[in-house]
Tab-separated table of C-alpha atoms in Angstrom:
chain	number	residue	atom	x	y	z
A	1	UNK	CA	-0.023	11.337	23.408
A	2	UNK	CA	3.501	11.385	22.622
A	3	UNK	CA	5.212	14.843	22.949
A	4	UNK	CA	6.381	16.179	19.561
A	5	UNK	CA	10.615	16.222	19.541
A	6	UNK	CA	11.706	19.422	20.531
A	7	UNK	CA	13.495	22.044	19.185
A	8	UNK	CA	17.122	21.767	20.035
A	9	UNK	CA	17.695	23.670	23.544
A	10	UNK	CA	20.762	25.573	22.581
A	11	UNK	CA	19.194	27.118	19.757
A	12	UNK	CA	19.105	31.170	20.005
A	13	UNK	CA	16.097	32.618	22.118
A	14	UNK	CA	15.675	35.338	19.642
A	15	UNK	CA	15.477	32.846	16.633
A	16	UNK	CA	12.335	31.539	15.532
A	17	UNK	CA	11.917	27.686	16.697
A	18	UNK	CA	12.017	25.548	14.333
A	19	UNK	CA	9.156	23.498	13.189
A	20	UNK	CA	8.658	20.913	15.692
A	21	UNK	CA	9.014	17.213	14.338
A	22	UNK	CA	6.980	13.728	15.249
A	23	UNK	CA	8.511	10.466	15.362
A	24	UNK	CA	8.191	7.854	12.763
A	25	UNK	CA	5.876	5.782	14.646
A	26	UNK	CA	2.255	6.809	13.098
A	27	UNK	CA	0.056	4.555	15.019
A	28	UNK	CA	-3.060	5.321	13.676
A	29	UNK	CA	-1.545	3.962	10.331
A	30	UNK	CA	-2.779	0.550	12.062
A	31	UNK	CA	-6.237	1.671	11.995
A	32	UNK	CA	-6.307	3.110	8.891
A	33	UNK	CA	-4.790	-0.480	7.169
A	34	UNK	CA	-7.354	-2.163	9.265
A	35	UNK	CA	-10.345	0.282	8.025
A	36	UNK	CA	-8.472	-0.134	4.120
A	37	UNK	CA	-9.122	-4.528	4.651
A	38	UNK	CA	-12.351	-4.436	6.253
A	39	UNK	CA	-13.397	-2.061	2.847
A	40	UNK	CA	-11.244	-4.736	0.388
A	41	UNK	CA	-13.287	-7.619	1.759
A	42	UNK	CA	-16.621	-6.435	1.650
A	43	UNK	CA	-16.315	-5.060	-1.361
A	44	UNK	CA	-15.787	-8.945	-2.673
A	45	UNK	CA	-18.259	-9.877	-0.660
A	46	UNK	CA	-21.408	-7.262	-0.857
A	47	UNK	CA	-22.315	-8.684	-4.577
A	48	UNK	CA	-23.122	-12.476	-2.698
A	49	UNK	CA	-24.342	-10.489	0.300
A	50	UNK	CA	-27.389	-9.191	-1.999
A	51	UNK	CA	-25.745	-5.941	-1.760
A	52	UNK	CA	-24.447	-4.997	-5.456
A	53	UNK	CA	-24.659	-1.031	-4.523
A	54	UNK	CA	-22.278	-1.482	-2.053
A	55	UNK	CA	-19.750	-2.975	-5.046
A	56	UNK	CA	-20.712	-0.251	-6.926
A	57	UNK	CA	-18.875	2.030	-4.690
A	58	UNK	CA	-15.556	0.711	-5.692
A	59	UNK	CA	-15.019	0.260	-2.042
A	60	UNK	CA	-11.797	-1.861	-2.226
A	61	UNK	CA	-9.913	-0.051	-5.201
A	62	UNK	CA	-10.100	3.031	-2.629
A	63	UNK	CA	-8.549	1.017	0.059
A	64	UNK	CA	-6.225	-0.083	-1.981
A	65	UNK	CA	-5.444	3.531	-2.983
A	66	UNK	CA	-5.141	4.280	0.675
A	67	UNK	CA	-2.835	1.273	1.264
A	68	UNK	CA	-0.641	2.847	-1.565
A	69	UNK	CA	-0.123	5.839	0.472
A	70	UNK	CA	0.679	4.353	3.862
A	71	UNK	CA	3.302	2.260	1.607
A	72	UNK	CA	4.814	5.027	0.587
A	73	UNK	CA	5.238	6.376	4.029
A	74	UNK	CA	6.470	3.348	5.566
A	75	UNK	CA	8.604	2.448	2.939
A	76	UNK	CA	10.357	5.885	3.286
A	77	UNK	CA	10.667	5.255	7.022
A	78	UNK	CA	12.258	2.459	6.286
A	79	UNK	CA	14.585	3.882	3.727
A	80	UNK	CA	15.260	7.292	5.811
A	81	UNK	CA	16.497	4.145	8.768
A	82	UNK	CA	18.537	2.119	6.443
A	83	UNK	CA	20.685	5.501	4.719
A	84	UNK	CA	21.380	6.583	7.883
A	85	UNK	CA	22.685	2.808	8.890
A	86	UNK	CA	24.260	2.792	5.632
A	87	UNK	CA	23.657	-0.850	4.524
A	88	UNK	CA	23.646	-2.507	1.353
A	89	UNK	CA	21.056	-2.519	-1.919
A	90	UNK	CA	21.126	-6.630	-2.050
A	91	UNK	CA	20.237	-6.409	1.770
A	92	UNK	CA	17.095	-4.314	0.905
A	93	UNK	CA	16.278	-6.004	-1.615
A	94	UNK	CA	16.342	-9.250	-0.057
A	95	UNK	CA	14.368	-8.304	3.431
A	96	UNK	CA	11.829	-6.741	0.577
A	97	UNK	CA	11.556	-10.268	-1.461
A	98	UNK	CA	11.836	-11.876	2.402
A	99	UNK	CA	9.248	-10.003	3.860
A	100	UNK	CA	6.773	-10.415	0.371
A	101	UNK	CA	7.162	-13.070	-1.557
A	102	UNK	CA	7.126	-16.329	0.932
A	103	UNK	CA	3.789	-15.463	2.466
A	104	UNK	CA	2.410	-14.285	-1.228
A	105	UNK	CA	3.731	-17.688	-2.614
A	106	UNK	CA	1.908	-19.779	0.369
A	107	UNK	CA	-1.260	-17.791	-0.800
A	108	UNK	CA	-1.137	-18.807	-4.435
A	109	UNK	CA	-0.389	-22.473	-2.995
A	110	UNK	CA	-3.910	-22.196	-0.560
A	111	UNK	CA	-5.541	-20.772	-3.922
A	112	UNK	CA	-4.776	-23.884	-5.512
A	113	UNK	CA	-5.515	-26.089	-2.861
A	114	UNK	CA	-8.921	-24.315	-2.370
A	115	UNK	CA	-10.100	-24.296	-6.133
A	116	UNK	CA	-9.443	-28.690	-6.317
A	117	UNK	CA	-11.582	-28.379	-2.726
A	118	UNK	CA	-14.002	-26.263	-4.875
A	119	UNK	CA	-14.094	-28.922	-7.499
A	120	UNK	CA	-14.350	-32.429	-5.266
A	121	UNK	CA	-17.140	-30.271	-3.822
A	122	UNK	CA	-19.266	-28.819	-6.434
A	123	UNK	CA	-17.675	-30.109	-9.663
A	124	UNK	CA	-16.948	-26.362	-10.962
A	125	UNK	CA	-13.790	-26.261	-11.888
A	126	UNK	CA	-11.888	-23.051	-11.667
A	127	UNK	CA	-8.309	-24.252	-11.634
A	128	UNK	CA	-6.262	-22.637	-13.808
A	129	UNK	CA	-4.773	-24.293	-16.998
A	130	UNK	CA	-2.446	-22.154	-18.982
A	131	UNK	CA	1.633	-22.404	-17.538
A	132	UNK	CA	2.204	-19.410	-18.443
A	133	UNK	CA	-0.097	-17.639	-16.270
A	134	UNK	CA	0.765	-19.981	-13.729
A	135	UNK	CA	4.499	-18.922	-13.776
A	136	UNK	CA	3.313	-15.170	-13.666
A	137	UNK	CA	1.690	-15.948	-10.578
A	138	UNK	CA	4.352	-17.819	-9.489
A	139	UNK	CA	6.875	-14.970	-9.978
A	140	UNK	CA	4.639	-11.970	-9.192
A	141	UNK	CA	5.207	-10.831	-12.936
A	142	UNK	CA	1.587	-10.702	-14.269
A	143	UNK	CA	2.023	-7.138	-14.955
A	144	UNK	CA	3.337	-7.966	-17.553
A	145	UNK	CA	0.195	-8.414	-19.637
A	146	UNK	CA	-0.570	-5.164	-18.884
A	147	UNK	CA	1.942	-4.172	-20.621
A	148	UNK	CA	1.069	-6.075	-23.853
A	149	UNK	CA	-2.406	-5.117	-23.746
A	150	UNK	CA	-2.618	-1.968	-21.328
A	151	UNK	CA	-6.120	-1.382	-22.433
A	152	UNK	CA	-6.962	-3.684	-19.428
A	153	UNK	CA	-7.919	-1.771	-16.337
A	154	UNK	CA	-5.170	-3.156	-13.490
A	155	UNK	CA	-7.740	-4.562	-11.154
A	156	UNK	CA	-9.187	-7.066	-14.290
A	157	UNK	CA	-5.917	-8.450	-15.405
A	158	UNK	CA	-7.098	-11.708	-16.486
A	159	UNK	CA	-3.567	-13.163	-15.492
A	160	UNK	CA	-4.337	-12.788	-11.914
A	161	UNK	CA	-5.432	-15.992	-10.277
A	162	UNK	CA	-7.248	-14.046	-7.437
A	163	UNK	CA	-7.745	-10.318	-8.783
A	164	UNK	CA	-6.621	-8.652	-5.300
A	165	UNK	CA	-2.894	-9.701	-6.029
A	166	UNK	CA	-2.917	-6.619	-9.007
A	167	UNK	CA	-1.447	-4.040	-6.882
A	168	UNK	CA	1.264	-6.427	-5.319
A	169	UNK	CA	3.098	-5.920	-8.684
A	170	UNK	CA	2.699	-1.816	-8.908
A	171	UNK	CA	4.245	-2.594	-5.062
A	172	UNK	CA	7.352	-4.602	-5.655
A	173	UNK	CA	8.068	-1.862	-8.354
A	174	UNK	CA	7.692	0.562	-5.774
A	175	UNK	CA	10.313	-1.046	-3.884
A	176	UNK	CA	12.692	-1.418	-6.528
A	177	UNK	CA	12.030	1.987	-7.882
A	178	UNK	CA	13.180	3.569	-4.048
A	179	UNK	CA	15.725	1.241	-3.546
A	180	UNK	CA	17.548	2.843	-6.693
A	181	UNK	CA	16.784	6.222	-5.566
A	182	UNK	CA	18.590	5.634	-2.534
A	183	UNK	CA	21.409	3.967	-4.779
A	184	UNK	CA	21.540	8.391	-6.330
A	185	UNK	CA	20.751	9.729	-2.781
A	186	UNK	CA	24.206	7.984	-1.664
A	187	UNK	CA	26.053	9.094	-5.331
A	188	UNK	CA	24.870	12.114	-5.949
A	189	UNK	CA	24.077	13.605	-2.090
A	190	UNK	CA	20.848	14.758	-3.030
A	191	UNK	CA	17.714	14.509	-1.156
A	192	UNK	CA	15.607	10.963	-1.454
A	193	UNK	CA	13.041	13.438	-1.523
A	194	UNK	CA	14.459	15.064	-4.808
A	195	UNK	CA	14.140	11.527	-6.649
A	196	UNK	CA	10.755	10.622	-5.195
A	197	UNK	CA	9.655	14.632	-6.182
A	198	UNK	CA	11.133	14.261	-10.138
A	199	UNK	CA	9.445	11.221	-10.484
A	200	UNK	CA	5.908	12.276	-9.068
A	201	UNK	CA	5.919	14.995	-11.989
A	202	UNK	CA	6.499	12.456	-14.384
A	203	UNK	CA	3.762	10.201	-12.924
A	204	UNK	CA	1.833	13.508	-12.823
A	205	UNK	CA	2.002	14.454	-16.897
A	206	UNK	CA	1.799	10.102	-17.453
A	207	UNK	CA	-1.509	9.810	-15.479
A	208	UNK	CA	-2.466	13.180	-17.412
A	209	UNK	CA	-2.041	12.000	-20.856
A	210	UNK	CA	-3.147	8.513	-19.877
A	211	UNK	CA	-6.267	8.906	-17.666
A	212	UNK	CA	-7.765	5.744	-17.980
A	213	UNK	CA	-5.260	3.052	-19.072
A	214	UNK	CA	-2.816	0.964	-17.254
A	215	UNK	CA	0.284	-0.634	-18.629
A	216	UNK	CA	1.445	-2.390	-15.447
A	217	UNK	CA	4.337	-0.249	-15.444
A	218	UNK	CA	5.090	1.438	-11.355
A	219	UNK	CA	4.329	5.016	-12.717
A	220	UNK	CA	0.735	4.392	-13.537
A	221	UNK	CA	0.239	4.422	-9.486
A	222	UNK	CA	3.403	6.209	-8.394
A	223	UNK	CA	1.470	9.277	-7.490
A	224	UNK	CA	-0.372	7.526	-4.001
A	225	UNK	CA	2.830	6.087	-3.170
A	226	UNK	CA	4.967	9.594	-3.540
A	227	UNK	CA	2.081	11.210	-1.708
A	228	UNK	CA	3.067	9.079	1.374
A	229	UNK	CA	6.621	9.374	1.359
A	230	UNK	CA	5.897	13.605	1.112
A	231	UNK	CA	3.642	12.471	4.259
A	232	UNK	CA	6.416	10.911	6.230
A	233	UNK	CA	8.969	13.869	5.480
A	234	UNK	CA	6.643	16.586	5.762
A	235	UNK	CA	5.925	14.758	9.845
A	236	UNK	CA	9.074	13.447	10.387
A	237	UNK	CA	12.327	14.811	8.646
A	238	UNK	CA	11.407	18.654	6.970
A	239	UNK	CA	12.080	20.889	10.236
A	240	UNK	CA	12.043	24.135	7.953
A	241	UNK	CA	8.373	25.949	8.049
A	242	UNK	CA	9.017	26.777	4.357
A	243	UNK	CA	9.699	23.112	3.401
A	244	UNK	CA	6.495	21.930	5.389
A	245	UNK	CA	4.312	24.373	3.557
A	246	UNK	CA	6.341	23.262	-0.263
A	247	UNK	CA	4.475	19.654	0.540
A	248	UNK	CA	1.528	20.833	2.100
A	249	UNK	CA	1.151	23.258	-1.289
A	250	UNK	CA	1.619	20.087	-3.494
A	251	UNK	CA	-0.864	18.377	-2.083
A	252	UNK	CA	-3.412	20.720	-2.307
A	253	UNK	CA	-2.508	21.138	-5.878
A	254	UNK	CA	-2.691	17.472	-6.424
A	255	UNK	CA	-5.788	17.693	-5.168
A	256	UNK	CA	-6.891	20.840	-7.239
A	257	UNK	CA	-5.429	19.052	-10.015
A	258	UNK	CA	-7.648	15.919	-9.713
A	259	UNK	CA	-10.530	18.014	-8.720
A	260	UNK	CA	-10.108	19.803	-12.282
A	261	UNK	CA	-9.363	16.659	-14.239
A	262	UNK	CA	-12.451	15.059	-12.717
A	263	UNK	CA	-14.853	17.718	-13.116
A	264	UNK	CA	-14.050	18.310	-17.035
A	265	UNK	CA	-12.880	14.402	-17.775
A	266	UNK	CA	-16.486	13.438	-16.553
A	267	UNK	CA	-14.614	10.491	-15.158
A	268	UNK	CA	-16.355	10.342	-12.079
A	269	UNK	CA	-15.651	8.242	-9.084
A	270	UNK	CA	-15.570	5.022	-10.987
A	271	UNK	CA	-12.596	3.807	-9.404
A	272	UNK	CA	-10.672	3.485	-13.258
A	273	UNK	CA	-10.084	7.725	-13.527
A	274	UNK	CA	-6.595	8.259	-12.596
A	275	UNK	CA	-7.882	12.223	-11.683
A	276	UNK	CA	-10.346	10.623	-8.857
A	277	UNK	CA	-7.889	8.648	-7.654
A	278	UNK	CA	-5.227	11.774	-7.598
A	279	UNK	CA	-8.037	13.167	-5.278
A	280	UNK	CA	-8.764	11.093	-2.862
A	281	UNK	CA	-5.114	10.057	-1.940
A	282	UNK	CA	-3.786	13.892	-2.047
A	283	UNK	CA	-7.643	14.546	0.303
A	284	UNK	CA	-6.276	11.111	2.307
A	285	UNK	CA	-2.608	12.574	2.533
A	286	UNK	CA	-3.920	15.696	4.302
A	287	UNK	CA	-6.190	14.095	6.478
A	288	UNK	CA	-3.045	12.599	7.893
A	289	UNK	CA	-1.111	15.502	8.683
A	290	UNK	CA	-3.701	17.155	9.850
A	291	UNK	CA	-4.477	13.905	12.612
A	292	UNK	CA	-0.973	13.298	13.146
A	293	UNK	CA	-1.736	15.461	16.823
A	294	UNK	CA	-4.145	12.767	17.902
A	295	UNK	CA	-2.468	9.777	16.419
A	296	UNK	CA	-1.827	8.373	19.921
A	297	UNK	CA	-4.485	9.446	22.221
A	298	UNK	CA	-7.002	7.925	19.498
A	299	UNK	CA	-5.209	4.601	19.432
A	300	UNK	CA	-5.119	4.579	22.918
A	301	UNK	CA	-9.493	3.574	22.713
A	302	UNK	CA	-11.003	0.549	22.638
A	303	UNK	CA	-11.797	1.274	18.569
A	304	UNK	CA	-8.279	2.130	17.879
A	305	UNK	CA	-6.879	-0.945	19.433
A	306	UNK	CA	-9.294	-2.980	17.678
A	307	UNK	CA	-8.864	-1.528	13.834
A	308	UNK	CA	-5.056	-1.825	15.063
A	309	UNK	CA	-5.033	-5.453	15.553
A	310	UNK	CA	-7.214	-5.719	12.664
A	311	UNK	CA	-4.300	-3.924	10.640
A	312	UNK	CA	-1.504	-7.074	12.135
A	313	UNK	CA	-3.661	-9.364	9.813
A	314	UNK	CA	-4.208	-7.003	6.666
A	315	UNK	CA	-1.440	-8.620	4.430
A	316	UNK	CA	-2.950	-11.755	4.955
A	317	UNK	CA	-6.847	-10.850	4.604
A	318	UNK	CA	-5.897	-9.304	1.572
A	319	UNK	CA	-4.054	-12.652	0.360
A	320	UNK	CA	-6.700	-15.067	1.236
A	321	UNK	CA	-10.192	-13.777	1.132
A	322	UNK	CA	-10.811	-14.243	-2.261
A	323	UNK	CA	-10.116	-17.667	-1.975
A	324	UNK	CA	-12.968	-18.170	1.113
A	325	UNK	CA	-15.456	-15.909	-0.825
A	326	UNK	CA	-16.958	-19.753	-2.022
A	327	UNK	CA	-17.153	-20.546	2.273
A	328	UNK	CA	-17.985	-17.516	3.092
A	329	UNK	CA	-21.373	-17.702	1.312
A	330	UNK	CA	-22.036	-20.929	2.091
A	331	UNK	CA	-22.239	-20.300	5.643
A	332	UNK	CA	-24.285	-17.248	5.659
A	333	UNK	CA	-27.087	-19.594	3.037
A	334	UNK	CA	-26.610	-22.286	5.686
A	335	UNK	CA	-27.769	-19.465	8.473
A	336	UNK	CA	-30.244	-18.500	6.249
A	337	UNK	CA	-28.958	-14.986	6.121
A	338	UNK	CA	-29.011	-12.217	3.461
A	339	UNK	CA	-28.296	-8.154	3.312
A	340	UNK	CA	-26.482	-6.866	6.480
A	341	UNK	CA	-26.242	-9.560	8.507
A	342	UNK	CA	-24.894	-11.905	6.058
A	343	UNK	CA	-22.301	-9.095	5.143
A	344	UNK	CA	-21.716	-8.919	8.453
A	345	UNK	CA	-21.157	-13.078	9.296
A	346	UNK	CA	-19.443	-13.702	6.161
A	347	UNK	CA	-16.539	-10.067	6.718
A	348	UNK	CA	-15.974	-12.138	10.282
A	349	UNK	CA	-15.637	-15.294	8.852
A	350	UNK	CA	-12.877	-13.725	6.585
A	351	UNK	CA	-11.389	-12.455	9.215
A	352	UNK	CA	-11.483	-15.829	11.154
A	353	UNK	CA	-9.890	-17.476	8.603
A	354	UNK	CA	-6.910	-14.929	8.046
A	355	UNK	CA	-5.319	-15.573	11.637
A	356	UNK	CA	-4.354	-19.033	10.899
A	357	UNK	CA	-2.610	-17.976	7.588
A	358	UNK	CA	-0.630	-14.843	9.422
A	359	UNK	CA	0.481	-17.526	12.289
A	360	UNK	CA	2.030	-19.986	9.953
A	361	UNK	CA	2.674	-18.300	6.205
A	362	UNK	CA	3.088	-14.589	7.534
A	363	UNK	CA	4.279	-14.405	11.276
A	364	UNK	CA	7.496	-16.227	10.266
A	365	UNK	CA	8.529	-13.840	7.473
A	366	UNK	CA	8.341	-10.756	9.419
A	367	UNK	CA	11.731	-8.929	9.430
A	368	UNK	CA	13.378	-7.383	12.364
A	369	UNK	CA	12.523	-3.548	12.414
A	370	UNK	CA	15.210	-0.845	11.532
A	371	UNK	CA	12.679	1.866	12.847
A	372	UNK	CA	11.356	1.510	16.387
A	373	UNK	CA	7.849	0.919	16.650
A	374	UNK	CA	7.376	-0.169	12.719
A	375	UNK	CA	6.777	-3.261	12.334
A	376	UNK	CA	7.613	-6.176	9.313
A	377	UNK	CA	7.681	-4.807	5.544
A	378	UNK	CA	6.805	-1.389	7.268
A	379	UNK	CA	10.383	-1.031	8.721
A	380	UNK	CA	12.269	-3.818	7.356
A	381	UNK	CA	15.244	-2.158	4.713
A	382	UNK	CA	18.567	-1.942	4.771
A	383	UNK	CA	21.013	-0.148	2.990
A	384	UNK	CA	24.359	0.721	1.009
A	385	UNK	CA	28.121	2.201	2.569
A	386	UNK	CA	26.793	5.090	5.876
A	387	UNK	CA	27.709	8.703	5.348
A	388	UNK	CA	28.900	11.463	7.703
A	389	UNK	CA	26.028	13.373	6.659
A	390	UNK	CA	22.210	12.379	5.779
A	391	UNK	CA	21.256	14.094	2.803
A	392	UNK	CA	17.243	13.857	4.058
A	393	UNK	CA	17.652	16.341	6.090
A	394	UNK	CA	16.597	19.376	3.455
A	395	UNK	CA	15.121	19.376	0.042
């Protein structure tokens, strides 16, 4: 396991050490994205599996919750790298739209292509007709309907050609929402940390007074993506003892929170209650301090490297598999198989099909990383004008 960085050596004997600090690497991140895919898929695919319960369990809108929070801490690795290289807004923004869109735009072209394959094949046809949805999809904008009718629960968007592609909006948000945080970090010489911590209270009292409705707007799901940038700064950049225990205390009153709203919303775990999602990312948020220790030994097994590798191909599982869910179940009637083991064949043949799509639509589009040891939209940002001093280094 890697050694925690150590307290600087000609610190005072008599003072107390600082808080020792990891580096930004998190490798069990991988496994955690690969765990957060595996759950995505079979959720799609349990209901043709003859397993409906396992649907039922909201399976995928968790992951998806989880995949929010590692966002958030990758994203602030990446904007903690490119502050301190002091590059430009534009340049962010473009590695973002780089990094995203091409591969994204490739999957709404192999949606298409699929759904005529569909037709020639079966004579269903699922293609869709109106332009304007098609030049939401096009343009990653179908959050837009939300906000027209935000009734509609994010996930069921009926603009969506493939229903997965709901949180990609709430993410590119997310990226322009940081990028013009960091814009005030360089201005104003306060924290990123500040920014990120003024808007979580606001997505706090919105999620409060809104508990069950989305508008498509980025503060309907900005609390799992502020949770993991706390995460990162709480590992990686808050050496104080006192600042450590500030985010450590707001998670477990996130959590409290949730627990409360929960309990006396009678939302339950229905995957729609903003208060059950509040508690499993702030429950998901400590988990990862607290395995931060073990990070590398863990990753180090045979499982580790597996669900690691498995994470390399997430963005583009969670792309395509909607658009093989029609194969998928072919080939497990073909084998005759139902339950389990046509769960099983059909998450593998999802799998399968993803590595061809991350060689040619993703592979090419990752960006070069500003952080050593993250890897494509996990490290790729850049920045505006370098100061003398980094303002991340206290709240």
């Amino acid at each position: 396991m890697s050694a925690a960085l150590q307290a600087p050596a000609s610190a005072a004997p008599a003072a107390v050490a600082p808080t020792p600090l990891w580096p930004e690497r998190y490798g069990m991140l991988d496994g955690w994205r690969g765990l957060a895919a595996v759950a995505v898929v079979v959720h799609h695919v349990a209901p043709q599996a003859g397993l409906p319960g396992l649907a039922g369990l909201f399976l995928g809108h968790w992951a998806v919750m989880a995949f929010f929070v590692i966002s958030g801490y990758c994203i602030a690795a990446a904007a903690d790298a490119c502050l301190r290289r002091g590059l430009s807004f534009r340049t962010f923004m473009r590695r973002r739209l780089r990094r995203i869109y091409p591969p994204y735009a490739l999957a709404v072209a192999y949606f298409a292509a699929t759904r005529v394959a569909k037709l020639a094949l079966t004579g269903v046809n699922d293609i869709p007709t109106s332009p304007v949805q098609w030049v939401q999809n096009l343009t990653l904008t179908q959050w837009v309907t939300l906000l027209v009718n935000p009734g509609l629960y994010a996930p069921n968007n009926p603009t969506n050609f493939v229903s997965a592609y709901w949180s990609l909006g709430y993410e590119e948000q997310f990226y322009l929402v940081m990028a013009l945080a960091m814009v005030a970090t360089v201005r104003t010489g306060r924290s990123l940390l500040v920014w990120v911590g003024v808007l979580l209270a606001v997505a706090v009292v919105w999620v409060g007074a809104l508990p069950r409705l989305s508008t498509g707007l980025f503060v309907d799901y900005w609390v799992p993506f502020a949770v993991g940038v706390l995460v990162f700064h709480r590992l990686c950049r808050l050496g104080s003892a006192s600042h450590r225990r500030l985010v450590d205390g707001t998670l477990v009153a996130l959590l409290l929170a949730g627990v409360w709203g929960t309990w006396f919303a009678g939302a339950a775990w229905d995957g729609q209650a903003k208060a059950a999602e509040t508690v499993a990312v702030s429950a998901f948020a400590l988990l990862l301090i607290a395995l931060r220790p073990v990070s590398d030994s863990a990753m180090r097994s045979r499982a580790g490297t597996a669900l690691a590798t498995l994470g390399v191909l997430t963005y583009s599982l969670y792309l395509v598999h909607q658009c093989n869910l029609f194969v998928s179940a072919r080939a497990a009637d073909a084998l005759g198989l139902a339950g389990w083991p046509s769960l099983g064949v059909q998450v593998a043949l999802h799998v399968a099909l993803a590595v061809p799509f991350y060689l040619v639509c993703e592979r090419p589009f990752r960006n070069a990383p500003l952080v050593p040891g993250l890897t494509g939209a996990d490290a790729s940002a850049s920045f505006k004008p370098a100061t003398s001093t980094t303002p991340l280094q206290s709240l």
